[in-house]
Coordinates of C-alpha atoms in Angstrom, one line a residue:
X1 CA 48.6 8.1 6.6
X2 CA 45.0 8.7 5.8
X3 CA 43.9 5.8 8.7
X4 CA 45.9 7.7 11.7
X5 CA 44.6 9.8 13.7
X6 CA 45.1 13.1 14.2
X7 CA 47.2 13.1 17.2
X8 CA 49.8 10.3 15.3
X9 CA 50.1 12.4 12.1
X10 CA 51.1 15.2 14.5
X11 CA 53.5 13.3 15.9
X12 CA 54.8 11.6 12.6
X13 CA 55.0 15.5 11.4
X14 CA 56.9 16.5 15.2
X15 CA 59.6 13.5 14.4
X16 CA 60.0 14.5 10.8
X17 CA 60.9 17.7 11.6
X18 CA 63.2 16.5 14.3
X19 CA 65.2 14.7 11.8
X20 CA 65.0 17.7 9.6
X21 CA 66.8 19.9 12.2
X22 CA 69.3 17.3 12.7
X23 CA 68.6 14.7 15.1
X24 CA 69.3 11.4 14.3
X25 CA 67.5 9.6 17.5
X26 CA 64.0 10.7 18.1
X27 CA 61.8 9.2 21.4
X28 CA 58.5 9.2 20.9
X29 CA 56.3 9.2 24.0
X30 CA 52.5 8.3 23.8
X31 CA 50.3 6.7 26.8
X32 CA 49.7 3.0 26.3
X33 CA 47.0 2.1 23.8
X34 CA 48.1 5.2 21.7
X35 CA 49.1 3.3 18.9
X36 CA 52.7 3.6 18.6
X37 CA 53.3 0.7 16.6
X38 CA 50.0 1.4 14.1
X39 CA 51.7 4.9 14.1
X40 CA 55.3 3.9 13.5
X41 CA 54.0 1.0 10.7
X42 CA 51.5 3.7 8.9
X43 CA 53.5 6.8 9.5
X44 CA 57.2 5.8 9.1
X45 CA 57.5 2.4 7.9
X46 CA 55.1 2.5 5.2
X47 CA 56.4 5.7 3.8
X48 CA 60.0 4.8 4.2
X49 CA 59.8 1.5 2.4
X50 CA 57.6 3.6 -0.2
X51 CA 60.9 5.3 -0.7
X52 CA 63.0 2.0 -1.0
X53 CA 64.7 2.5 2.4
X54 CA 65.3 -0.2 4.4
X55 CA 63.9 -0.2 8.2
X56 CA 64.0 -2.7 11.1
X57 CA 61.9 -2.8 13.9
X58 CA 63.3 -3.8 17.4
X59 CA 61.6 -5.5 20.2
X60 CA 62.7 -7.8 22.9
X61 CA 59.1 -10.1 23.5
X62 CA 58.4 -12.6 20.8
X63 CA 55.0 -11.8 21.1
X64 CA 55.2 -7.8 20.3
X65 CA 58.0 -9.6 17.3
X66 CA 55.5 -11.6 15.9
X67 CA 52.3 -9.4 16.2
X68 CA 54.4 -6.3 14.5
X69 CA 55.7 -8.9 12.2
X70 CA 51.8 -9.7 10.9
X71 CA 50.5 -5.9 10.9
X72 CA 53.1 -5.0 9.2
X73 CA 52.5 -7.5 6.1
X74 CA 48.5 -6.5 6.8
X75 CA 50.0 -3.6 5.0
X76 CA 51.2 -5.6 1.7
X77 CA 54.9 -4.8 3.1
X78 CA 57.2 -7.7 2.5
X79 CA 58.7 -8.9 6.3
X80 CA 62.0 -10.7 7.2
X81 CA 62.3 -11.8 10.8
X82 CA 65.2 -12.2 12.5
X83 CA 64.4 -14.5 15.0
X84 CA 66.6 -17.7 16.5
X85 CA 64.4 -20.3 15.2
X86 CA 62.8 -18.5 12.8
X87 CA 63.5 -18.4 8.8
X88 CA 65.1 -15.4 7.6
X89 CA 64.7 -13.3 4.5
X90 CA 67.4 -10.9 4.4
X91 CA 66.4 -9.5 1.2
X92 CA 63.4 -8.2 2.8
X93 CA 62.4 -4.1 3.1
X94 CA 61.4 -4.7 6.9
X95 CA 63.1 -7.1 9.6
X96 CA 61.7 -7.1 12.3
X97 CA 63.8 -8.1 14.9
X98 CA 64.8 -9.7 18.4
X99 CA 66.7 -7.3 20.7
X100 CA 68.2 -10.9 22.1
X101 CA 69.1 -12.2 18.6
X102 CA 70.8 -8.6 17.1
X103 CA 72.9 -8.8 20.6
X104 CA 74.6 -11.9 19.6
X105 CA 74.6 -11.0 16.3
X106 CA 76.2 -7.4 16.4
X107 CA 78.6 -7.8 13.9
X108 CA 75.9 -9.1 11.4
X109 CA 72.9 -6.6 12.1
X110 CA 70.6 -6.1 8.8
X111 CA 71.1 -3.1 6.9
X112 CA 68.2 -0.5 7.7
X113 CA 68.3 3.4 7.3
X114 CA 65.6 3.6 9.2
X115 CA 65.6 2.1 12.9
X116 CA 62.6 1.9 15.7
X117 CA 63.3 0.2 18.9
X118 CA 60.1 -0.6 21.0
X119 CA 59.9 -0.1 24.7
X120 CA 62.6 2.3 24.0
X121 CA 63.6 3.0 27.8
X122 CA 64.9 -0.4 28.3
X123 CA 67.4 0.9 25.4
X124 CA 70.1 2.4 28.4
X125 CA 70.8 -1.6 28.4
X126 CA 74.7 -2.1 27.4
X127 CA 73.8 -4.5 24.3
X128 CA 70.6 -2.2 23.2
X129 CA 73.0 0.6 23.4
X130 CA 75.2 -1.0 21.5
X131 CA 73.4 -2.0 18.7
X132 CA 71.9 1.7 18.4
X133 CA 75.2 3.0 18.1
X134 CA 76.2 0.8 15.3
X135 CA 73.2 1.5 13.4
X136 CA 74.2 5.4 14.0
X137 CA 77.4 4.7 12.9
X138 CA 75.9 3.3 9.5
X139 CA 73.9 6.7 9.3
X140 CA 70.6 5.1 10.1
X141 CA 67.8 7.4 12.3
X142 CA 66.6 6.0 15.1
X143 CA 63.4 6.5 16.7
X144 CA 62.2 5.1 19.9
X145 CA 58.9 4.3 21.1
X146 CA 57.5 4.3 24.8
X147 CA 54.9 5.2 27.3
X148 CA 57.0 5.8 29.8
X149 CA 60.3 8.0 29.0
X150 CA 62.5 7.1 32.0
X151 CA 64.4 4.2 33.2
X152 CA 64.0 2.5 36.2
X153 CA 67.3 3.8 37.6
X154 CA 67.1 7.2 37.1
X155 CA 69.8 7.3 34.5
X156 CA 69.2 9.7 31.2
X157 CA 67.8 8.2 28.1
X158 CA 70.9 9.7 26.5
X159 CA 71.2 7.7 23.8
X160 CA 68.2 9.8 22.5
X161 CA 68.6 13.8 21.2
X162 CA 65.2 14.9 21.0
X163 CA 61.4 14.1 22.4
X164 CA 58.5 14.2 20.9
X165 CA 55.1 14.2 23.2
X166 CA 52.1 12.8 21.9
X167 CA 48.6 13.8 23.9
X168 CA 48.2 13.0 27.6
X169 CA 46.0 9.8 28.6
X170 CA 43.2 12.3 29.3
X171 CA 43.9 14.0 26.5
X172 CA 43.0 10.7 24.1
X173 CA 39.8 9.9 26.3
X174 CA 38.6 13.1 25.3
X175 CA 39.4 12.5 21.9
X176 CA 37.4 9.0 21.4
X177 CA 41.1 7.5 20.6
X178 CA 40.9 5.7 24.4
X179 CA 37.7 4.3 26.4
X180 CA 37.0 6.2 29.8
X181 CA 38.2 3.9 32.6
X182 CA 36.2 3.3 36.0
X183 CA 38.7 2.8 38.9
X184 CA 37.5 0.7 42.2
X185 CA 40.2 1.8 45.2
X186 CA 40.2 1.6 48.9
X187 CA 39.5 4.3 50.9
X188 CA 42.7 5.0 52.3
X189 CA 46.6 3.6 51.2
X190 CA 46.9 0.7 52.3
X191 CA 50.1 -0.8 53.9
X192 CA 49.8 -3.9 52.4
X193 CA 47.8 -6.8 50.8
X194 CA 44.9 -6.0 48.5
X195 CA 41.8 -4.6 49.5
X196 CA 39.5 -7.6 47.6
X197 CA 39.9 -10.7 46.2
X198 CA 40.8 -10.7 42.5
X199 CA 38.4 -13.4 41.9
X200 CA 35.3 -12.1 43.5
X201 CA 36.3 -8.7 42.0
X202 CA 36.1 -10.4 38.7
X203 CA 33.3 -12.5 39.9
X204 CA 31.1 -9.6 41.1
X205 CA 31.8 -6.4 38.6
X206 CA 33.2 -7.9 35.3
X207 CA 31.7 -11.8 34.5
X208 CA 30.9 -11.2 31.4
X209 CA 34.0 -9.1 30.3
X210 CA 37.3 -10.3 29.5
X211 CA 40.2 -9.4 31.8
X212 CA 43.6 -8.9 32.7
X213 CA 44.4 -9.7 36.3
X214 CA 48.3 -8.9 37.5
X215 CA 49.4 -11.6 40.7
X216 CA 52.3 -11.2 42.9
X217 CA 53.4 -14.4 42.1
X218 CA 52.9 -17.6 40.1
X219 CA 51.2 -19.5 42.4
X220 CA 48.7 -16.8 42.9
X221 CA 47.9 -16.4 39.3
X222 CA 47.4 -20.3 39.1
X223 CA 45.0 -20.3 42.0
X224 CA 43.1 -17.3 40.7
X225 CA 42.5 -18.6 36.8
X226 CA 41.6 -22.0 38.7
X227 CA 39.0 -20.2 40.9
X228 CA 37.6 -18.3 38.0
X229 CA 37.7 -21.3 35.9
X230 CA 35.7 -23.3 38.3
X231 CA 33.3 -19.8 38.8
X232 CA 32.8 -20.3 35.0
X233 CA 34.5 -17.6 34.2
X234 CA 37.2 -19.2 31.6
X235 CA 40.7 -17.7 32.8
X236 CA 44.4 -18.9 32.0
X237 CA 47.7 -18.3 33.8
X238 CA 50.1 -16.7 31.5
X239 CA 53.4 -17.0 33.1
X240 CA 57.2 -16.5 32.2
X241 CA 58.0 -20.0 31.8
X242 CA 55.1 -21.0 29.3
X243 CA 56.3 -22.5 25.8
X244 CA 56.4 -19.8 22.6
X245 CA 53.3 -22.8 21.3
X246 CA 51.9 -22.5 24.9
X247 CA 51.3 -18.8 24.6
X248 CA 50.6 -19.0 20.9
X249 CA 47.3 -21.8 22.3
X250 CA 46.4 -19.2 24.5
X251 CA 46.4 -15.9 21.9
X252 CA 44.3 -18.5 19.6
X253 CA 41.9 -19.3 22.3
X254 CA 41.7 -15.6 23.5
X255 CA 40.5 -14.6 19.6
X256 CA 38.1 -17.7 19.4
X257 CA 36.7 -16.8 22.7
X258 CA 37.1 -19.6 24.1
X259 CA 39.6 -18.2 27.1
X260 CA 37.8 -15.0 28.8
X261 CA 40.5 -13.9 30.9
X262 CA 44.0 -13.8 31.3
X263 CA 46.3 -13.8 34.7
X264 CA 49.8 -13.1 34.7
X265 CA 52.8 -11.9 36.8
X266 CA 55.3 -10.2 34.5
X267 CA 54.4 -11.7 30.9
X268 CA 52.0 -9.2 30.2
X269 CA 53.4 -5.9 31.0
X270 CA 54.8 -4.9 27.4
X271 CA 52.9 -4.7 24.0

């Protein structure tokens, strides 16, 4: 655990001794861009595999599936997916798996001892919940990850008997782990609308920077990456009906450089 910071080897320590007093489901909160899943690979993962447990590692976006999938055999750890469509290797040490696939599949879930469910407050949903209680049924520990450690509705993350806290978002600016942000508002709330154009916002204070722009809608997003686009600022609309190959064109392009910016709706929130 010698590449995490100090903050996660805290928090790895915080969840350790959680299970230690007797909790079998831990939530861990930490802001986003914490490093949850770099913690939950180096600090849990790692170890437990070390220790010839099994672990599987839930998430319900192919894209947080996939990239957990590769960081976790960055680490020379073996990794079966369990994917519909993918090829499966159930005699892996780590599955990482589709929240969709394990809820068709409930009465065929891959053995694990160890469990970690991503974006752990959309857990409260019947099949998530469901699937965590077989797996505690099986005397697996569970441990969720999140930002945010509330549902929507207002309903208690019961499914969960202890939290562990990592540092505030403040708290890792100060620390170097997160870059000071710069925040452009309006003067006063407004009732509605946007106080600028996302494109000349982009246009006029970040050109030469890559971005992430949310629209209301699709056809918004498609008229802003075509305005950039033609401003020569390279942009593509990421939306929820684009193609697994689609998105996986777009990631490629995004790491060659040859997309600057991203717009989206809803496709972007998690991960």
């Amino acid at each position: 655990m010698s590449d995490l910071y100090p903050y996660q080897r805290d928090a790895v320590a915080a969840i350790q001794a959680a299970y230690r007093d007797g909790a079998r489901s831990v939530l861990l909160q930490l802001p986003t861009g914490g490093g949850k899943t770099h913690l939950s690979a180096r600090g849990v993962i790692a170890p437990s595999v070390a220790k010839g447990r099994k672990v599987a590692f839930v998430a319900d976006l192919e894209e947080i599936v996939d990239d957990t999938a590769d960081r976790l055999r960055a680490l020379g750890l073996t990794v079966g997916t369990v994917k519909a469509g993918r090829a499966a290797d159930a005699t892996a040490p780590v599955q990482v798996c589709s929240l969709q696939t394990l809820a068709r599949r409930t009465d065929a879930l891959p053995d694990a001892e160890r469990v970690i469910i991503d974006e752990a407050h959309v857990s409260s949903a019947r099949t998530a919940r469901e699937i965590l209680q077989a797996y505690k049924d099986r005397g697996a520990l569970v441990l969720g990850l999140t930002a945010t450690p509330a549902r929507g509705d207002g309903q208690p993350l019961d499914e969960f008997e202890r939290l562990v806290c990592g540092p505030s978002m403040r708290e890792l600016i100060s620390a170097g782990a997160l870059v000071p942000c710069t925040v452009f508002a309006p003067p006063r709330v407004l009732d509605k609308g946007v106080c600028e154009d996302p494109v000349q916002a982009v246009l006029t204070r970040a050109m030469e920077r890559r971005c992430v722009v949310f629209a209301p809608d699709a056809a918004q997003a498609v008229r802003i990456s075509t305005e950039l686009t033609s401003a020569g600022h390279i942009t593509v609309a990421v939306l929820d009906g684009m193609g697994r190959d689609e998105r996986r064109t777009v990631r490629q392009r995004l790491s060659a450089g040859t997309v600057q910016s991203l717009v989206t709706v809803r496709a972007l929130q998690k991960g």
